[in-house]
PDB file of C-alpha atoms in Angstrom:
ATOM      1  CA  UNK A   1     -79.721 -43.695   3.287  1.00  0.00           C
ATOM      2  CA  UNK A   2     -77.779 -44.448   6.153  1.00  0.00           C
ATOM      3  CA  UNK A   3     -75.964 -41.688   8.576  1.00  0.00           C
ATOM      4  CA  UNK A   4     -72.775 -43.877   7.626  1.00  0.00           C
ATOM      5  CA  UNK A   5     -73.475 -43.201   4.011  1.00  0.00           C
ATOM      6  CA  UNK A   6     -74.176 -39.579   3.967  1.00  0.00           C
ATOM      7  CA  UNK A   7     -71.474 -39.073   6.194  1.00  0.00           C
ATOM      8  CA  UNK A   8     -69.164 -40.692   3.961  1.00  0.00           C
ATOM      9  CA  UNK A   9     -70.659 -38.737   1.284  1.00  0.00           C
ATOM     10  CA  UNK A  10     -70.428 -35.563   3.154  1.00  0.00           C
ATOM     11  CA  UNK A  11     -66.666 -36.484   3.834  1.00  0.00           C
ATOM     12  CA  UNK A  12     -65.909 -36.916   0.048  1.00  0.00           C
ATOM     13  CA  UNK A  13     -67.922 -34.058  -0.878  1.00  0.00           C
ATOM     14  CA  UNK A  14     -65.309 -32.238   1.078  1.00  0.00           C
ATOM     15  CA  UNK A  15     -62.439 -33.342   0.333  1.00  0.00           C
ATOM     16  CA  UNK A  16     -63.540 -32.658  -3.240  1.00  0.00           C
ATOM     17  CA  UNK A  17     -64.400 -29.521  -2.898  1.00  0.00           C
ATOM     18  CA  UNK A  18     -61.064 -28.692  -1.105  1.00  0.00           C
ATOM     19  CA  UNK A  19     -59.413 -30.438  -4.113  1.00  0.00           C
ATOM     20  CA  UNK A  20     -61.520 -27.707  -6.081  1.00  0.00           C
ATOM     21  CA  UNK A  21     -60.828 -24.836  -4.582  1.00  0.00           C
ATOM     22  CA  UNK A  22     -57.571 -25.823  -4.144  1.00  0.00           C
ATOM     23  CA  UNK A  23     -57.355 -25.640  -8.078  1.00  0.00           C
ATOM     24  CA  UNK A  24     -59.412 -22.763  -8.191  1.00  0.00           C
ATOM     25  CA  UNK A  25     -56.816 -20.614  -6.017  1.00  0.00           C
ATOM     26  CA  UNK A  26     -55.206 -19.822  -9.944  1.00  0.00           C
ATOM     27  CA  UNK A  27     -53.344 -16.695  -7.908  1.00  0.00           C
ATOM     28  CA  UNK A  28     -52.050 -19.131  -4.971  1.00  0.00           C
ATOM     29  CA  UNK A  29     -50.854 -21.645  -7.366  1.00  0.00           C
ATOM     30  CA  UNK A  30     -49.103 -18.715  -9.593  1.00  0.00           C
ATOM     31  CA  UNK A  31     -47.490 -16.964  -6.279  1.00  0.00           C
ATOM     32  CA  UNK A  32     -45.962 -21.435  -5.298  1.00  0.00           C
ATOM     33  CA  UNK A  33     -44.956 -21.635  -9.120  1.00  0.00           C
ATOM     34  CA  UNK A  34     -43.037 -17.647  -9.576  1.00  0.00           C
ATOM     35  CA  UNK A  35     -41.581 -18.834  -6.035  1.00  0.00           C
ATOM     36  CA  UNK A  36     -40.157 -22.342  -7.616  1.00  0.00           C
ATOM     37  CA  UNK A  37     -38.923 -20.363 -10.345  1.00  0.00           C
ATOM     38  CA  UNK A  38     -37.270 -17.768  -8.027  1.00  0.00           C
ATOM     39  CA  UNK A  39     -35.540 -20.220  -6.501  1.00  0.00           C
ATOM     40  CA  UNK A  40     -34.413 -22.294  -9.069  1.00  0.00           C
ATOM     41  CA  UNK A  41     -32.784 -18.409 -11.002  1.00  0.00           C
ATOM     42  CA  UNK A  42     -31.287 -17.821  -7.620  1.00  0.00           C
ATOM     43  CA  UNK A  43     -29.962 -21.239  -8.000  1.00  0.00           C
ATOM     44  CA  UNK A  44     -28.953 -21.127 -11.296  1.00  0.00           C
ATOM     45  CA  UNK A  45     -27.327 -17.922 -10.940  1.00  0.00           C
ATOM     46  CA  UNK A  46     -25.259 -19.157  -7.840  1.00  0.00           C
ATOM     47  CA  UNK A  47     -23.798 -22.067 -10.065  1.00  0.00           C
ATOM     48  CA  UNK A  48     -23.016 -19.758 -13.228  1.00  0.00           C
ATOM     49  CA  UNK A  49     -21.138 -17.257 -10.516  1.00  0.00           C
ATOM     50  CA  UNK A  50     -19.365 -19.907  -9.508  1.00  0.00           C
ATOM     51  CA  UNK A  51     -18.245 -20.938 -13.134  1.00  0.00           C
ATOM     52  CA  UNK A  52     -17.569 -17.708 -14.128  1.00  0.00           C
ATOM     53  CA  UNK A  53     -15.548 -17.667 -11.035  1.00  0.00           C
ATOM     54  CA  UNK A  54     -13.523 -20.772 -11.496  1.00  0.00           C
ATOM     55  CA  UNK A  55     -13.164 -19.996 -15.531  1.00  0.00           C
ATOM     56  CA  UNK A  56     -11.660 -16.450 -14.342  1.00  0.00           C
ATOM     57  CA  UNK A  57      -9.291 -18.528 -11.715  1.00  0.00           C
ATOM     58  CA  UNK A  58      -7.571 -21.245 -14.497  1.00  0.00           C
ATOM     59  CA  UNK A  59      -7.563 -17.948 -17.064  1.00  0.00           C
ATOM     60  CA  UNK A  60      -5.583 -16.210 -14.309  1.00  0.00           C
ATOM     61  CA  UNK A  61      -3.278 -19.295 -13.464  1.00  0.00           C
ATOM     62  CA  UNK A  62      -2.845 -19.810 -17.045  1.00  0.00           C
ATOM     63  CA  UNK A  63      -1.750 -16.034 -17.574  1.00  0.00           C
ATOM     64  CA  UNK A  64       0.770 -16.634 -14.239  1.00  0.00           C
ATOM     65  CA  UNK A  65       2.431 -20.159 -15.721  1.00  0.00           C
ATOM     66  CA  UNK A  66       2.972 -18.411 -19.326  1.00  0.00           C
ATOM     67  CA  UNK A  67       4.648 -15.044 -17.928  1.00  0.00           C
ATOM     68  CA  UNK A  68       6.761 -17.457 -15.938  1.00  0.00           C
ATOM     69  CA  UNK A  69       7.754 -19.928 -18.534  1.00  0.00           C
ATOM     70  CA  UNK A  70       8.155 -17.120 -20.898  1.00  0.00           C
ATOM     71  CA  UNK A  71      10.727 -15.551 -18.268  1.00  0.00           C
ATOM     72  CA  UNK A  72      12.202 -18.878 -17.906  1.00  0.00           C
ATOM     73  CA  UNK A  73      13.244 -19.506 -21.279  1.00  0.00           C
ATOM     74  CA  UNK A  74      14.131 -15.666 -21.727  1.00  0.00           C
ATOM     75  CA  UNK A  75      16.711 -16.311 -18.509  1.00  0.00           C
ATOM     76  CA  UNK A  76      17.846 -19.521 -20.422  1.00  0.00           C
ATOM     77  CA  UNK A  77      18.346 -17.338 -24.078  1.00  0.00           C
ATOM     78  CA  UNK A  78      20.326 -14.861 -22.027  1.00  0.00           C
ATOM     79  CA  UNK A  79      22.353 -17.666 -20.062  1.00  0.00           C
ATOM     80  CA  UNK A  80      22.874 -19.329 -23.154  1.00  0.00           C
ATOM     81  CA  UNK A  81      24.285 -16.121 -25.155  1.00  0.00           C
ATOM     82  CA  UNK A  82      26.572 -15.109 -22.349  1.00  0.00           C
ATOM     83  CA  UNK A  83      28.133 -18.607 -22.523  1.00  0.00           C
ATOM     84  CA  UNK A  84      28.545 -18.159 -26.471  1.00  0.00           C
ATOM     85  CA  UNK A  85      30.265 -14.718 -25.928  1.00  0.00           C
ATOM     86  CA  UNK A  86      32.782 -16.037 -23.027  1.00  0.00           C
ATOM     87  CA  UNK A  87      33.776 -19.081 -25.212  1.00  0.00           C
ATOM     88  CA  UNK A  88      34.459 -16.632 -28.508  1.00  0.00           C
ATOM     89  CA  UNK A  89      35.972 -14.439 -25.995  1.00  0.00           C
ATOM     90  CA  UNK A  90      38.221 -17.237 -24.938  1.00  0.00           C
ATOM     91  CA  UNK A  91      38.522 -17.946 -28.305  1.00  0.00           C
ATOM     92  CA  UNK A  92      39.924 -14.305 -29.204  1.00  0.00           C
ATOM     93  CA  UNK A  93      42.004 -14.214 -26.460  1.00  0.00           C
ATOM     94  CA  UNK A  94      43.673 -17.755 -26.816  1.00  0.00           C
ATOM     95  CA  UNK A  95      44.507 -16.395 -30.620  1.00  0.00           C
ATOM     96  CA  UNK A  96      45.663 -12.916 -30.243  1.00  0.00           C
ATOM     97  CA  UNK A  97      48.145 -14.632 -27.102  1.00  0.00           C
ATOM     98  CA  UNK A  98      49.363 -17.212 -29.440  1.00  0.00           C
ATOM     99  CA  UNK A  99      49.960 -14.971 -32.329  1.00  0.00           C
ATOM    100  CA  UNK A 100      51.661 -12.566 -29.985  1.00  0.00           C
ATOM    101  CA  UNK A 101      54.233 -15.196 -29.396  1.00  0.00           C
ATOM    102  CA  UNK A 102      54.736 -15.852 -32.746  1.00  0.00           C
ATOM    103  CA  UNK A 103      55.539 -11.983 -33.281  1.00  0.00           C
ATOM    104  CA  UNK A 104      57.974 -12.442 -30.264  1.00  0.00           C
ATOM    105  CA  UNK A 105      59.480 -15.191 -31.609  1.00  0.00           C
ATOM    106  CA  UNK A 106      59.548 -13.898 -34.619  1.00  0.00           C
ATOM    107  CA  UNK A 107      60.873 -10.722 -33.496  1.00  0.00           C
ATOM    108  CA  UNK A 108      63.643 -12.119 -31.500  1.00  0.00           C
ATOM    109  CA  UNK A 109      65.089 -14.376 -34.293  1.00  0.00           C
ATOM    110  CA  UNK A 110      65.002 -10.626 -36.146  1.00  0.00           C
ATOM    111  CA  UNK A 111      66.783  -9.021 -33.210  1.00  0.00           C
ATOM    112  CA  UNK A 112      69.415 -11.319 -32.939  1.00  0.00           C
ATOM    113  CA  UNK A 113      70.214 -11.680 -36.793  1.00  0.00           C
ATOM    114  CA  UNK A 114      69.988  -8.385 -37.393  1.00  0.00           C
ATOM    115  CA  UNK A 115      72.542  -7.828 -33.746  1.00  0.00           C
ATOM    116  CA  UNK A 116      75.494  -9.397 -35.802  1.00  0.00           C
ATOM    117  CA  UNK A 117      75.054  -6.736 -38.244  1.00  0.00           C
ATOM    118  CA  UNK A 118      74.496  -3.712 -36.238  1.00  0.00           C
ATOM    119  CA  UNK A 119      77.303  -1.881 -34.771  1.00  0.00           C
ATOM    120  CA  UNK A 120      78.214  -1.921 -31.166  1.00  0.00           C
ATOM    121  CA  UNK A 121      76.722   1.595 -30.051  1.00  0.00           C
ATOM    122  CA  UNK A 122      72.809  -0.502 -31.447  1.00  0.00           C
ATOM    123  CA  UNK A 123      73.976  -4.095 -30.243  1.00  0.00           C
ATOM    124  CA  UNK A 124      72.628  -2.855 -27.141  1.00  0.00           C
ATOM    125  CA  UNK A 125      69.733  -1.660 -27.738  1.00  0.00           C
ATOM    126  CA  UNK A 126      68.921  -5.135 -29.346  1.00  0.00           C
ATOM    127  CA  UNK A 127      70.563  -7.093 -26.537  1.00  0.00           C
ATOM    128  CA  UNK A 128      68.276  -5.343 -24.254  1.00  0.00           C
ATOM    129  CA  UNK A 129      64.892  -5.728 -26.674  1.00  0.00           C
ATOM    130  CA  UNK A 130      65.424  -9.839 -26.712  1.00  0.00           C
ATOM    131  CA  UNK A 131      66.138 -10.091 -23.296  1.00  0.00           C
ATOM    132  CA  UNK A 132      62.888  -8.239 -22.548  1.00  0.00           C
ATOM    133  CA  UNK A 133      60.526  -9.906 -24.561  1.00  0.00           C
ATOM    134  CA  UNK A 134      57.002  -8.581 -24.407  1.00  0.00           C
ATOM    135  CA  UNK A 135      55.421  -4.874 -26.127  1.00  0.00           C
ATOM    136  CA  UNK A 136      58.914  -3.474 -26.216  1.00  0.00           C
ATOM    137  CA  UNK A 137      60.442  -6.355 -28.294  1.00  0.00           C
ATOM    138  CA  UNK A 138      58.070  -5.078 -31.311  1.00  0.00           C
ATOM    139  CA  UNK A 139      59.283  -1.552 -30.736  1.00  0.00           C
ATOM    140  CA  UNK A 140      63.142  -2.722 -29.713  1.00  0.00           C
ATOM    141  CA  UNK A 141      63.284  -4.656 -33.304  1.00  0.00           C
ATOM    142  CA  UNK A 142      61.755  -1.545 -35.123  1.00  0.00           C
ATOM    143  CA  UNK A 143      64.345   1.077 -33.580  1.00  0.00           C
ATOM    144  CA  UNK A 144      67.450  -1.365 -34.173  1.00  0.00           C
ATOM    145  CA  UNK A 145      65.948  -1.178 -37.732  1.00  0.00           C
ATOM    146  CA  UNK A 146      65.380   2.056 -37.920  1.00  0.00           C
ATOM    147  CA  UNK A 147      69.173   2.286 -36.056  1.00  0.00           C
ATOM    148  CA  UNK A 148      70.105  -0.018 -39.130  1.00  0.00           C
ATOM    149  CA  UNK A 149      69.005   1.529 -41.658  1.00  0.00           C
ATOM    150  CA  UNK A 150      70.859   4.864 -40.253  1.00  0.00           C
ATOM    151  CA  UNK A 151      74.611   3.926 -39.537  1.00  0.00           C
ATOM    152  CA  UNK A 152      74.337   1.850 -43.108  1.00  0.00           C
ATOM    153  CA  UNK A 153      73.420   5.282 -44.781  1.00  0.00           C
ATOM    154  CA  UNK A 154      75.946   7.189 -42.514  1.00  0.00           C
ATOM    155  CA  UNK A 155      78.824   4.522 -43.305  1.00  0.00           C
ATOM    156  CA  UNK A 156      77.931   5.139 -47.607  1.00  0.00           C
ATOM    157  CA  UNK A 157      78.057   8.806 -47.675  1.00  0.00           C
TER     158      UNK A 157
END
């Protein structure tokens, strides 16, 4: 044998047994593999904070948009009712106005029929109640009835 060859040989002989010893070192290898592992559950546990973190963020954006559309269409219900209860209010007032001029109408055909009738001490009372039309016309045409009724009794006995 050559010094080239058992140099050679020498060479591979040591570079296999580094390759052995290499897998020999079981503890060395375990201590490179529990340190991947560490790494990769730090990892791991970076990117499922983060989820958890983003899941909690929409939840919480989700809560914020219902509260405020539910607060929305509560403003819109109430908006909507108060425009109900003007119109029937409207709508209440509009009738009771028109059916007070009926009664005042009414009430001062009554007045003046009934002032041909009554004699001149009541005529002007009456007079007076159809000139001023209004809350006293309803209580003018009941006195000069009432007035009426009480010089026709007065004139029978």
């Amino acid at each position: 044998m050559t010094k080239r060859t058992v140099r050679g040989t020498g060479a591979r002989l040591t570079d296999t047994a580094g390759a052995l010893a290499a897998r020999a070192d079981l503890k060395g290898r375990a201590q490179t593999r529990a340190a991947d592992l560490r790494d990769k559950a730090g990892a791991l546990t970076v990117h499922l904070r983060a989820g958890v973190a983003r899941a909690g963020h929409q939840a919480q954006g989700r809560a914020v948009r219902g509260g405020h559309t539910a607060q929305e269409q509560l403003a819109r219900a109430r908006h909507t009712f108060q425009e109900r209860a003007l119109r029937t209010g409207h709508a209440v007032q509009d009738r009771a106005a028109r059916t007070g001029q009926l009664a005042s109408g009414k009430a001062a055909v009554a007045g003046t029929a009934v002032e041909g009738r009554v004699p001149q001490p009541a005529r002007m009372v009456v007079r007076a109640v159809v000139r001023h039309r209004g809350p006293v016309l309803v209580a003018g045409a009941i006195a000069a009835a009432v007035a009426v009724g009480v010089l026709r009794r007065g004139r029978r006995g």
